Coordinates of N, CA and C in Angstrom, one line a residue:
M3 N -3.3 -30.2 39.3 CA -2.1 -31.0 39.1 C -1.2 -30.4 38.0
S4 N 0.1 -30.2 38.3 CA 1.0 -29.6 37.4 C 1.4 -30.6 36.3
A5 N 1.8 -30.0 35.2 CA 2.3 -30.8 34.1 C 3.6 -31.5 34.4
P6 N 3.8 -32.7 33.9 CA 5.0 -33.4 34.2 C 6.2 -32.7 33.5
S7 N 7.4 -32.8 34.2 CA 8.6 -32.2 33.7 C 9.6 -33.3 33.5
S8 N 10.7 -32.9 32.8 CA 11.7 -33.9 32.5 C 13.1 -33.3 32.5
H9 N 14.1 -34.1 32.9 CA 15.5 -33.7 32.9 C 16.2 -34.2 31.7
D10 N 15.5 -34.8 30.8 CA 16.1 -35.3 29.6 C 16.4 -34.1 28.7
P11 N 17.4 -34.2 27.8 CA 17.8 -33.1 26.9 C 16.7 -32.7 26.0
V12 N 16.7 -31.5 25.5 CA 15.6 -31.0 24.6 C 15.9 -31.4 23.2
A13 N 17.2 -31.7 22.9 CA 17.5 -32.1 21.5 C 18.5 -33.2 21.5
V14 N 18.4 -34.1 20.6 CA 19.2 -35.3 20.5 C 19.6 -35.6 19.1
T15 N 20.9 -35.9 18.8 CA 21.3 -36.3 17.5 C 21.7 -37.7 17.5
T16 N 21.2 -38.5 16.6 CA 21.5 -40.0 16.5 C 22.6 -40.2 15.5
R17 N 23.1 -41.5 15.5 CA 24.2 -41.8 14.6 C 23.8 -41.7 13.2
D18 N 22.6 -41.8 12.8 CA 22.2 -41.8 11.4 C 22.1 -40.3 10.9
G19 N 22.4 -39.3 11.8 CA 22.4 -37.9 11.4 C 21.1 -37.2 11.6
A20 N 20.1 -38.0 12.2 CA 18.8 -37.4 12.4 C 18.8 -36.5 13.7
S21 N 18.1 -35.4 13.7 CA 18.0 -34.5 14.9 C 16.6 -34.7 15.4
W22 N 16.5 -34.9 16.7 CA 15.2 -35.1 17.4 C 15.0 -34.0 18.4
L23 N 13.8 -33.5 18.5 CA 13.4 -32.5 19.5 C 12.4 -33.0 20.4
R24 N 12.5 -32.6 21.7 CA 11.6 -33.1 22.7 C 10.3 -32.3 22.5
H25 N 9.2 -33.1 22.2 CA 7.9 -32.5 21.9 C 6.9 -32.7 23.1
A26 N 7.2 -33.7 24.0 CA 6.2 -34.0 25.0 C 7.0 -34.7 26.2
V27 N 6.3 -34.8 27.3 CA 6.9 -35.5 28.5 C 5.9 -36.5 29.0
S28 N 6.3 -37.7 29.2 CA 5.4 -38.7 29.7 C 5.1 -38.4 31.2
V29 N 4.1 -39.2 31.7 CA 3.6 -38.9 33.1 C 4.8 -39.3 34.1
D30 N 5.7 -40.1 33.7 CA 6.8 -40.5 34.6 C 8.0 -39.7 34.4
G31 N 7.9 -38.6 33.6 CA 9.0 -37.6 33.4 C 10.0 -38.0 32.3
R32 N 9.6 -38.9 31.4 CA 10.5 -39.2 30.3 C 10.2 -38.3 29.1
G33 N 11.3 -37.8 28.5 CA 11.1 -37.0 27.3 C 10.7 -37.8 26.1
L34 N 9.8 -37.3 25.3 CA 9.3 -38.0 24.1 C 9.7 -37.1 22.9
Y35 N 10.4 -37.7 22.0 CA 11.0 -36.9 20.9 C 10.4 -37.2 19.5
A36 N 10.4 -36.1 18.7 CA 9.9 -36.3 17.3 C 11.1 -35.8 16.5
V37 N 11.2 -36.4 15.3 CA 12.3 -36.1 14.4 C 12.1 -34.7 13.9
A38 N 13.2 -33.9 13.8 CA 13.2 -32.6 13.3 C 13.6 -32.6 11.8
G39 N 12.7 -32.2 11.0 CA 12.9 -32.2 9.5 C 12.6 -33.6 9.0
A40 N 12.8 -33.7 7.7 CA 12.4 -34.9 7.0 C 13.6 -35.8 6.9
V41 N 13.4 -37.0 7.5 CA 14.4 -38.1 7.4 C 13.8 -39.3 6.7
P42 N 14.4 -39.8 5.7 CA 13.9 -40.9 5.0 C 13.6 -42.1 5.9
G43 N 12.3 -42.6 5.8 CA 11.9 -43.8 6.5 C 11.5 -43.5 7.9
V44 N 11.5 -42.2 8.4 CA 11.1 -41.9 9.7 C 9.9 -40.9 9.7
P45 N 8.7 -41.3 10.0 CA 7.6 -40.4 10.0 C 7.7 -39.3 11.0
E46 N 7.3 -38.1 10.7 CA 7.4 -37.0 11.7 C 6.5 -37.2 12.9
C47 N 5.5 -38.0 12.8 CA 4.5 -38.1 13.9 C 5.0 -39.1 14.9
V48 N 6.1 -39.8 14.7 CA 6.6 -40.8 15.6 C 7.3 -40.1 16.8
L49 N 6.9 -40.6 18.0 CA 7.5 -40.1 19.3 C 8.3 -41.2 19.9
A50 N 9.5 -40.9 20.2 CA 10.4 -41.9 20.7 C 11.0 -41.4 22.1
S51 N 11.2 -42.3 23.0 CA 11.8 -42.0 24.2 C 13.4 -41.9 24.1
L52 N 14.0 -41.4 25.1 CA 15.5 -41.4 25.1 C 16.1 -42.8 25.0
A53 N 15.4 -43.7 25.6 CA 15.9 -45.1 25.5 C 15.8 -45.6 24.1
D54 N 14.7 -45.3 23.4 CA 14.6 -45.7 22.0 C 15.7 -45.1 21.2
L55 N 16.0 -43.8 21.4 CA 17.0 -43.2 20.6 C 18.4 -43.8 20.9
A56 N 18.6 -44.2 22.2 CA 19.9 -44.8 22.5 C 20.1 -46.1 21.7
E57 N 19.1 -46.8 21.3 CA 19.2 -48.0 20.5 C 19.7 -47.6 19.1
L58 N 19.4 -46.4 18.6 CA 19.8 -45.9 17.3 C 21.3 -45.4 17.4
G59 N 21.7 -45.1 18.6 CA 23.1 -44.5 18.8 C 23.0 -43.0 18.9
I60 N 23.2 -42.5 20.2 CA 23.1 -41.1 20.4 C 24.6 -40.6 20.3
V61 N 24.7 -39.6 19.4 CA 26.1 -39.0 19.3 C 26.1 -37.6 19.8
G62 N 25.0 -37.0 20.2 CA 25.0 -35.7 20.8 C 23.7 -35.3 21.4
T63 N 23.8 -34.4 22.4 CA 22.5 -34.0 23.1 C 22.7 -32.5 23.4
A64 N 21.6 -31.8 23.6 CA 21.6 -30.4 24.0 C 20.5 -30.1 25.0
D65 N 20.8 -29.3 26.0 CA 19.7 -29.0 27.0 C 19.0 -27.7 26.6
V66 N 19.5 -26.9 25.6 CA 18.8 -25.7 25.1 C 19.0 -25.7 23.6
L67 N 18.0 -25.1 22.9 CA 18.1 -25.0 21.5 C 19.1 -23.8 21.1
P68 N 19.8 -23.9 20.1 CA 20.7 -22.8 19.7 C 19.9 -21.6 19.3
V69 N 20.4 -20.4 19.6 CA 19.8 -19.2 19.2 C 20.4 -18.7 17.9
P70 N 19.5 -18.5 16.9 CA 20.1 -18.1 15.6 C 20.8 -16.7 15.7
V71 N 21.9 -16.6 15.0 CA 22.7 -15.4 15.0 C 23.0 -15.0 13.6
G72 N 23.2 -13.7 13.4 CA 23.6 -13.2 12.1 C 22.6 -13.4 11.0
A73 N 23.0 -13.9 9.9 CA 22.1 -14.1 8.7 C 21.1 -15.1 9.1
E74 N 21.5 -16.1 9.9 CA 20.5 -17.2 10.3 C 19.4 -16.6 11.1
A75 N 19.7 -15.6 12.0 CA 18.7 -14.9 12.8 C 17.8 -14.1 12.0
L76 N 18.3 -13.5 10.9 CA 17.5 -12.7 10.0 C 16.5 -13.6 9.3
R77 N 17.0 -14.7 8.8 CA 16.2 -15.7 8.1 C 15.1 -16.2 9.0
F78 N 15.4 -16.5 10.2 CA 14.5 -17.0 11.2 C 13.4 -16.0 11.4
H79 N 13.8 -14.7 11.6 CA 12.8 -13.6 11.8 C 11.9 -13.4 10.6
L80 N 12.5 -13.4 9.4 CA 11.6 -13.2 8.2 C 10.7 -14.4 7.9
D81 N 11.2 -15.6 8.2 CA 10.3 -16.7 8.1 C 9.1 -16.7 9.0
R82 N 9.3 -16.1 10.2 CA 8.2 -16.0 11.1 C 7.2 -14.9 10.6
L83 N 7.8 -13.8 10.0 CA 6.9 -12.8 9.5 C 6.1 -13.3 8.3
R84 N 6.7 -14.1 7.5 CA 5.9 -14.7 6.4 C 4.8 -15.7 6.8
A85 N 5.1 -16.4 7.9 CA 4.1 -17.3 8.5 C 3.0 -16.6 9.0
Q86 N 3.2 -15.4 9.6 CA 2.1 -14.5 10.1 C 1.4 -13.8 9.0
A87 N 2.0 -13.6 7.9 CA 1.4 -12.8 6.8 C 1.6 -13.6 5.5
P88 N 0.9 -14.7 5.2 CA 1.1 -15.5 4.0 C 1.0 -14.7 2.7
E89 N 0.2 -13.6 2.7 CA 0.0 -12.8 1.5 C 1.3 -12.1 1.1
R90 N 2.3 -12.0 1.9 CA 3.5 -11.4 1.6 C 4.6 -12.4 1.4
A91 N 4.3 -13.7 1.2 CA 5.3 -14.7 1.1 C 6.2 -14.6 -0.1
T92 N 5.7 -13.9 -1.2 CA 6.5 -13.8 -2.4 C 7.2 -12.4 -2.4
E93 N 7.1 -11.6 -1.4 CA 7.7 -10.3 -1.4 C 9.1 -10.3 -0.7
L94 N 10.0 -9.5 -1.1 CA 11.2 -9.3 -0.4 C 11.0 -8.2 0.7
Y95 N 11.5 -8.5 1.9 CA 11.4 -7.5 3.0 C 12.6 -6.6 2.8
P96 N 12.4 -5.4 3.4 CA 13.5 -4.4 3.3 C 14.9 -5.0 3.8
E97 N 14.8 -5.8 4.9 CA 16.1 -6.4 5.4 C 16.7 -7.3 4.4
E98 N 15.9 -8.0 3.6 CA 16.4 -8.9 2.6 C 17.0 -8.1 1.4
R99 N 16.4 -7.0 1.0 CA 16.9 -6.1 0.0 C 18.3 -5.6 0.4
E100 N 18.4 -5.2 1.6 CA 19.6 -4.6 2.1 C 20.7 -5.7 2.1
Q101 N 20.4 -6.9 2.5 CA 21.3 -8.0 2.5 C 21.8 -8.3 1.1
L102 N 20.8 -8.4 0.1 CA 21.1 -8.7 -1.3 C 22.0 -7.5 -1.9
A103 N 21.7 -6.3 -1.5 CA 22.5 -5.2 -2.0 C 23.9 -5.3 -1.6
E104 N 24.1 -5.7 -0.3 CA 25.5 -5.8 0.2 C 26.2 -7.0 -0.5
I105 N 25.5 -8.1 -0.8 CA 26.1 -9.2 -1.4 C 26.5 -8.9 -2.9
L106 N 25.6 -8.1 -3.5 CA 25.7 -7.8 -5.0 C 26.4 -6.5 -5.2
A107 N 27.1 -5.9 -4.2 CA 27.7 -4.6 -4.4 C 28.8 -4.7 -5.5
G108 N 28.7 -3.8 -6.4 CA 29.7 -3.8 -7.5 C 29.3 -4.7 -8.7
T109 N 28.1 -5.4 -8.6 CA 27.6 -6.2 -9.7 C 26.7 -5.4 -10.6
A110 N 27.0 -5.4 -11.9 CA 26.1 -4.6 -12.8 C 24.9 -5.5 -13.1
P111 N 23.7 -4.8 -13.3 CA 22.5 -5.6 -13.6 C 22.6 -6.2 -15.0
A112 N 21.9 -7.3 -15.1 CA 21.9 -8.1 -16.4 C 21.2 -7.2 -17.4
T113 N 21.7 -7.3 -18.7 CA 21.1 -6.7 -19.8 C 19.9 -7.5 -20.3
A114 N 19.1 -6.9 -21.1 CA 17.9 -7.6 -21.6 C 18.4 -8.8 -22.4
G115 N 19.5 -8.7 -23.1 CA 20.0 -9.8 -23.9 C 20.4 -11.0 -23.0
L116 N 21.0 -10.7 -21.8 CA 21.4 -11.8 -20.9 C 20.1 -12.5 -20.3
V117 N 19.1 -11.7 -20.0 CA 17.9 -12.2 -19.5 C 17.2 -13.2 -20.5
V118 N 17.2 -12.8 -21.7 CA 16.7 -13.6 -22.8 C 17.5 -14.9 -22.9
A119 N 18.8 -14.8 -22.9 CA 19.7 -15.9 -23.0 C 19.5 -16.9 -21.9
V120 N 19.4 -16.5 -20.7 CA 19.1 -17.4 -19.6 C 17.8 -18.1 -19.8
A121 N 16.8 -17.4 -20.2 CA 15.5 -18.1 -20.5 C 15.6 -19.1 -21.6
E122 N 16.4 -18.8 -22.6 CA 16.6 -19.8 -23.7 C 17.4 -21.0 -23.1
V123 N 18.3 -20.8 -22.3 CA 19.1 -22.0 -21.7 C 18.1 -22.8 -20.8
L124 N 17.3 -22.2 -20.1 CA 16.3 -23.0 -19.3 C 15.4 -23.8 -20.3
R125 N 15.0 -23.2 -21.4 CA 14.1 -23.9 -22.3 C 14.9 -25.1 -22.9
D126 N 16.2 -25.0 -23.1 CA 16.9 -26.1 -23.7 C 17.1 -27.2 -22.6
C127 N 17.3 -26.8 -21.3 CA 17.4 -27.8 -20.3 C 16.1 -28.6 -20.1
W128 N 15.0 -27.8 -20.1 CA 13.7 -28.5 -19.9 C 13.3 -29.3 -21.1
G129 N 13.7 -28.9 -22.3 CA 13.2 -29.6 -23.5 C 14.0 -30.8 -24.0
H130 N 15.2 -30.9 -23.6 CA 16.0 -32.0 -24.2 C 15.7 -33.3 -23.5
E131 N 16.0 -34.5 -24.1 CA 15.8 -35.8 -23.5 C 16.9 -36.1 -22.5
H132 N 16.5 -36.2 -21.2 CA 17.4 -36.4 -20.1 C 17.9 -37.9 -20.1
P133 N 19.1 -38.1 -20.1 CA 19.6 -39.5 -20.0 C 19.5 -40.1 -18.5
K134 N 19.5 -41.4 -18.4 CA 19.3 -42.0 -17.1 C 20.6 -41.8 -16.3
Q135 N 21.7 -41.7 -17.0 CA 23.0 -41.5 -16.2 C 23.2 -40.0 -16.0
E136 N 24.4 -39.6 -15.8 CA 24.7 -38.2 -15.6 C 24.3 -37.3 -16.8
D137 N 23.6 -36.3 -16.5 CA 23.2 -35.4 -17.6 C 24.2 -34.3 -17.8
I138 N 25.2 -34.5 -18.6 CA 26.3 -33.5 -18.8 C 25.8 -32.3 -19.5
F139 N 24.8 -32.5 -20.4 CA 24.3 -31.3 -21.1 C 23.7 -30.3 -20.2
C140 N 22.8 -30.8 -19.3 CA 22.1 -29.9 -18.4 C 23.1 -29.3 -17.4
G141 N 24.1 -30.2 -17.0 CA 25.1 -29.7 -16.0 C 25.9 -28.5 -16.5
N142 N 26.2 -28.6 -17.8 CA 27.0 -27.5 -18.4 C 26.1 -26.2 -18.5
L143 N 24.8 -26.4 -18.9 CA 24.0 -25.2 -19.0 C 23.7 -24.6 -17.7
Y144 N 23.4 -25.4 -16.7 CA 23.2 -24.9 -15.3 C 24.4 -24.2 -14.8
G145 N 25.6 -24.7 -15.1 CA 26.8 -24.1 -14.7 C 27.0 -22.7 -15.3
W146 N 26.6 -22.7 -16.6 CA 26.7 -21.4 -17.4 C 25.7 -20.4 -16.7
M147 N 24.5 -20.8 -16.4 CA 23.6 -19.9 -15.7 C 24.0 -19.5 -14.3
G148 N 24.6 -20.4 -13.6 CA 25.1 -20.1 -12.3 C 26.1 -19.0 -12.3
E149 N 27.0 -18.9 -13.3 CA 28.0 -17.9 -13.4 C 27.3 -16.5 -13.7
R150 N 26.1 -16.5 -14.2 CA 25.5 -15.3 -14.5 C 24.3 -14.9 -13.7
V151 N 24.1 -15.6 -12.6 CA 22.9 -15.4 -11.7 C 23.1 -14.1 -11.0
G152 N 24.3 -13.6 -10.7 CA 24.6 -12.4 -10.0 C 24.0 -11.2 -10.7
P153 N 24.3 -11.0 -12.0 CA 23.7 -9.8 -12.7 C 22.2 -9.9 -12.8
V154 N 21.6 -11.2 -12.9 CA 20.2 -11.3 -13.0 C 19.6 -10.9 -11.6
L155 N 20.2 -11.3 -10.5 CA 19.7 -10.9 -9.2 C 19.8 -9.4 -9.0
R156 N 20.9 -8.8 -9.5 CA 21.0 -7.4 -9.4 C 19.9 -6.7 -10.1
R157 N 19.5 -7.2 -11.3 CA 18.4 -6.6 -12.1 C 17.1 -6.8 -11.3
L158 N 16.9 -7.9 -10.7 CA 15.7 -8.2 -9.9 C 15.6 -7.2 -8.8
L159 N 16.8 -7.0 -8.1 CA 16.8 -6.2 -6.9 C 16.5 -4.7 -7.3
D160 N 17.0 -4.3 -8.5 CA 16.7 -2.9 -8.9 C 15.2 -2.8 -9.2
V161 N 14.6 -3.8 -9.8 CA 13.2 -3.7 -10.1 C 12.4 -3.7 -8.8
E162 N 12.8 -4.5 -7.8 CA 12.1 -4.4 -6.6 C 12.2 -3.0 -5.9
A163 N 13.4 -2.4 -6.0 CA 13.5 -1.1 -5.5 C 12.6 -0.1 -6.2
E164 N 12.6 -0.2 -7.5 CA 11.8 0.7 -8.3 C 10.3 0.5 -8.0
R165 N 9.9 -0.7 -7.8 CA 8.5 -1.0 -7.4 C 8.2 -0.4 -6.1
E166 N 9.1 -0.5 -5.1 CA 8.8 0.1 -3.8 C 8.7 1.7 -4.0
G167 N 9.6 2.2 -4.8 CA 9.5 3.7 -5.0 C 8.2 4.1 -5.7
L168 N 7.7 3.3 -6.6 CA 6.4 3.6 -7.3 C 5.3 3.4 -6.3
R169 N 5.4 2.4 -5.4 CA 4.3 2.3 -4.4 C 4.2 3.5 -3.5
A170 N 5.4 3.9 -3.1 CA 5.5 5.1 -2.2 C 4.9 6.3 -2.9
R171 N 5.2 6.5 -4.2 CA 4.7 7.6 -4.9 C 3.2 7.6 -5.1
V172 N 2.7 6.3 -5.3 CA 1.2 6.2 -5.4 C 0.5 6.5 -4.1
G173 N 1.2 6.2 -3.0 CA 0.6 6.5 -1.7 C 0.6 8.0 -1.5
E174 N 1.6 8.7 -2.0 CA 1.7 10.2 -1.9 C 0.6 10.8 -2.7
L175 N 0.4 10.3 -4.0 CA -0.6 10.9 -4.9 C -2.0 10.6 -4.3
E176 N -2.2 9.5 -3.7 CA -3.5 9.2 -3.1 C -3.8 10.1 -2.0
A177 N -2.8 10.4 -1.2 CA -3.0 11.3 -0.1 C -3.3 12.7 -0.6
E178 N -2.5 13.2 -1.7 CA -2.8 14.5 -2.3 C -4.2 14.5 -2.8
R179 N -4.6 13.4 -3.5 CA -6.0 13.4 -4.0 C -7.0 13.6 -3.0
H180 N -6.9 12.9 -1.8 CA -7.8 13.0 -0.7 C -7.9 14.4 -0.2
A181 N -6.7 15.0 -0.1 CA -6.6 16.4 0.4 C -7.3 17.4 -0.6
T182 N -7.0 17.2 -1.9 CA -7.7 18.0 -2.9 C -9.2 17.8 -2.9
N183 N -9.6 16.6 -2.8 CA -11.1 16.3 -2.8 C -11.7 17.0 -1.6
A184 N -11.0 17.0 -0.5 CA -11.6 17.7 0.7 C -11.7 19.2 0.5
V185 N -10.7 19.8 -0.2 CA -10.7 21.3 -0.5 C -11.9 21.5 -1.5
L186 N -12.0 20.7 -2.5 CA -13.0 20.9 -3.5 C -14.4 20.8 -2.9
A187 N -14.5 19.9 -2.0 CA -15.8 19.7 -1.3 C -16.2 21.0 -0.5
D188 N -15.2 21.6 0.2 CA -15.4 22.8 0.9 C -15.8 23.9 0.0
V189 N -15.1 24.0 -1.2 CA -15.4 25.1 -2.1 C -16.8 24.9 -2.7
T190 N -17.2 23.7 -3.0 CA -18.5 23.4 -3.5 C -19.6 23.8 -2.6
V191 N -19.4 23.5 -1.3 CA -20.4 23.9 -0.3 C -20.5 25.4 -0.2
A192 N -19.4 26.1 -0.2 CA -19.4 27.6 -0.2 C -20.1 28.1 -1.4
Q193 N -19.8 27.6 -2.6 CA -20.4 28.1 -3.8 C -21.9 27.9 -3.8
R194 N -22.4 26.7 -3.3 CA -23.8 26.5 -3.2 C -24.5 27.4 -2.2
A195 N -23.8 27.7 -1.2 CA -24.4 28.7 -0.2 C -24.5 30.0 -0.8
E196 N -23.5 30.5 -1.6 CA -23.6 31.8 -2.3 C -24.7 31.7 -3.4
E197 N -24.8 30.7 -4.1 CA -25.9 30.6 -5.1 C -27.3 30.7 -4.4
R198 N -27.4 30.0 -3.3 CA -28.7 30.1 -2.6 C -29.0 31.5 -2.1
A199 N -28.0 32.2 -1.6 CA -28.1 33.6 -1.1 C -28.5 34.5 -2.3
A200 N -27.8 34.3 -3.4 CA -28.1 35.1 -4.6 C -29.5 34.9 -5.1
A201 N -30.0 33.6 -5.0 CA -31.3 33.3 -5.5 C -32.4 33.9 -4.6
R202 N -32.1 34.0 -3.3 CA -33.0 34.6 -2.4 C -33.1 36.1 -2.7
L203 N -31.9 36.7 -2.9 CA -31.9 38.2 -3.2 C -32.7 38.5 -4.5
R204 N -32.5 37.6 -5.5 CA -33.2 37.8 -6.8 C -34.7 37.7 -6.5
G205 N -35.1 36.8 -5.7 CA -36.5 36.7 -5.4 C -37.1 37.9 -4.7
L206 N -36.3 38.5 -3.7 CA -36.8 39.7 -3.0 C -36.9 40.8 -4.0
L207 N -35.9 41.0 -4.9 CA -36.0 42.1 -5.9 C -37.1 41.9 -6.8
A208 N -37.5 40.7 -7.2 CA -38.6 40.5 -8.1 C -39.9 40.8 -7.5
E209 N -40.0 40.7 -6.1 CA -41.2 41.0 -5.4 C -41.4 42.5 -5.2
S210 N -40.3 43.3 -5.3 CA -40.4 44.7 -5.0 C -41.0 45.4 -6.2
P211 N -42.0 46.4 -6.1 CA -42.5 47.2 -7.2 C -41.4 48.1 -7.8
R212 N -41.4 48.2 -9.1 CA -40.4 49.0 -9.8 C -41.1 50.2 -10.6
P213 N -40.6 51.4 -10.5 CA -41.3 52.5 -11.3 C -41.2 52.3 -12.8
A214 N -42.2 52.8 -13.5 CA -42.1 52.7 -15.0 C -40.9 53.5 -15.5
P215 N -40.5 53.2 -16.7 CA -39.4 53.9 -17.3 C -39.6 55.4 -17.4
G216 N -38.7 56.2 -16.9 CA -38.8 57.6 -16.9 C -39.6 58.2 -15.7
A217 N -40.2 57.4 -14.9 CA -41.0 57.9 -13.8 C -40.1 58.3 -12.6
C218 N -40.7 58.9 -11.7 CA -40.0 59.3 -10.5 C -39.5 58.1 -9.7
D219 N -38.2 58.1 -9.4 CA -37.7 56.9 -8.7 C -38.3 56.7 -7.3
A220 N -38.8 57.7 -6.7 CA -39.4 57.6 -5.4 C -40.8 57.3 -5.3
C221 N -41.7 58.0 -6.1 CA -43.1 57.8 -6.0 C -43.7 57.2 -7.3
G222 N -43.0 57.1 -8.3 CA -43.5 56.5 -9.6 C -44.3 57.4 -10.4
S223 N -44.4 58.7 -10.1 CA -45.2 59.6 -10.9 C -44.5 59.8 -12.2
L224 N -45.4 59.7 -13.3 CA -44.9 59.9 -14.6 C -44.6 61.3 -15.0
P225 N -43.7 61.6 -15.9 CA -43.4 62.9 -16.3 C -44.6 63.8 -16.8
E226 N -45.6 63.1 -17.3 CA -46.8 63.8 -17.8 C -47.5 64.7 -16.7
S227 N -47.3 64.2 -15.5 CA -47.9 64.9 -14.3 C -47.0 65.9 -13.6
W228 N -45.8 66.0 -14.2 CA -44.8 66.9 -13.6 C -45.1 68.3 -14.0
C229 N -44.5 69.3 -13.2 CA -44.6 70.7 -13.6 C -43.9 71.0 -14.9
P230 N -44.7 71.5 -15.9 CA -44.1 71.7 -17.2 C -43.0 72.8 -17.2
D231 N -43.0 73.7 -16.2 CA -42.0 74.7 -16.2 C -40.7 74.3 -15.6
C232 N -40.8 73.5 -14.5 CA -39.5 73.2 -13.8 C -39.2 71.7 -14.0
A233 N -40.1 70.9 -14.7 CA -39.8 69.5 -14.9 C -39.5 68.8 -13.6
A234 N -40.3 69.2 -12.6 CA -40.1 68.5 -11.3 C -41.3 67.7 -10.9
C235 N -41.1 66.6 -10.2 CA -42.2 65.8 -9.8 C -43.1 66.6 -8.9
Q236 N -44.4 66.4 -9.0 CA -45.4 67.3 -8.3 C -45.3 67.0 -6.8
K237 N -44.8 65.9 -6.4 CA -44.7 65.6 -5.0 C -43.3 66.0 -4.4
G238 N -42.5 66.6 -5.2 CA -41.3 67.1 -4.7 C -40.3 66.0 -4.3
C239 N -40.5 64.8 -4.8 CA -39.6 63.7 -4.5 C -38.1 64.0 -4.9
F240 N -38.0 64.7 -6.0 CA -36.6 65.0 -6.4 C -35.9 66.0 -5.5
G241 N -36.8 66.8 -4.8 CA -36.2 67.8 -3.9 C -35.9 67.2 -2.5
G242 N -36.3 65.9 -2.3 CA -36.0 65.3 -1.0 C -37.0 65.7 0.1
F243 N -38.2 66.2 -0.2 CA -39.1 66.5 0.8 C -40.5 66.4 0.2
D244 N -41.5 66.3 1.2 CA -42.9 66.2 0.7 C -43.4 67.6 0.3
G245 N -44.2 67.6 -0.7 CA -44.7 68.9 -1.2 C -43.7 69.5 -2.1
N246 N -44.2 70.0 -3.3 CA -43.3 70.6 -4.2 C -43.2 72.1 -4.0
A247 N -42.0 72.7 -4.0 CA -41.8 74.1 -3.8 C -42.1 74.9 -5.0
C248 N -42.5 74.3 -6.1 CA -42.7 75.0 -7.4 C -43.8 76.0 -7.2
T249 N -43.6 77.2 -7.7 CA -44.7 78.3 -7.6 C -45.0 78.8 -8.9
H250 N -44.8 78.1 -10.0 CA -45.1 78.5 -11.4 C -46.6 78.7 -11.5
A251 N -47.0 79.6 -12.3 CA -48.5 79.9 -12.5 C -49.2 78.8 -13.0
N252 N -48.6 77.9 -13.9 CA -49.4 76.8 -14.5 C -49.3 75.6 -13.6
A253 N -48.7 75.6 -12.4 CA -48.6 74.5 -11.6 C -49.9 74.3 -10.9
S254 N -50.6 73.2 -11.2 CA -51.9 72.9 -10.7 C -52.0 72.4 -9.3
W255 N -50.9 72.3 -8.6 CA -50.9 71.8 -7.2 C -50.3 72.8 -6.2
G256 N -50.7 73.8 -6.2 CA -50.2 74.8 -5.2 C -49.4 75.9 -5.7
G257 N -49.3 76.0 -7.1 CA -48.5 77.1 -7.6 C -49.2 78.4 -7.4
A258 N -48.7 79.5 -8.0 CA -49.3 80.8 -7.8 C -50.6 80.9 -8.6
S259 N -51.6 81.5 -7.9 CA -52.9 81.5 -8.5 C -53.1 82.9 -9.2

């Protein structure tokens, strides 16, 4: 079964200035309206038919809702973004900063002295005893502040821009840090591999036998057993061949007899 439809308008304005939007449709096709926004004495949960609204006096109807344009469209868009991301509700979006910059073009930022003066005026407004009739004192002070809100907003906008710049720089530094850490990790791995290779080489050298000081580098024969005439190793190691070619008379290993 399809949902009921209605030919009643989607929006109605009554004589008291209230705006009503169609929120539901009855089974017999009548539009049911809820008040749009806060109207004194009218609960938002009340649903009224077109006939009910006629008793209040209908001064206008619309079959489609108006499409926001210009600044109103921007506000509508940003309000939707904030509804989707409540954590950013207090931040200015780039579109808003651009809009403020255009409005405040040519306005110099407030000095520190002006910021302090505005705070002091607020303190005086909040602290004095408010009369039941018209509060001329506060009216004058608020008027004074209103004339100076432009420079204060300009200073706020500059601070917002500076903060965004710092955020961007922090992001760049974090990216650089991650890249540096990756390079250092690669260098550390390579150094540890070199250290392990050097340790293995030192171990192999420690296991190899070494000749005594002054002995033959090849066979380890000490000089005491060398030929006293030619000071050559008896095994001919210094000559690069087996057997010593020495033929001196006092050579005890094959010399002249």
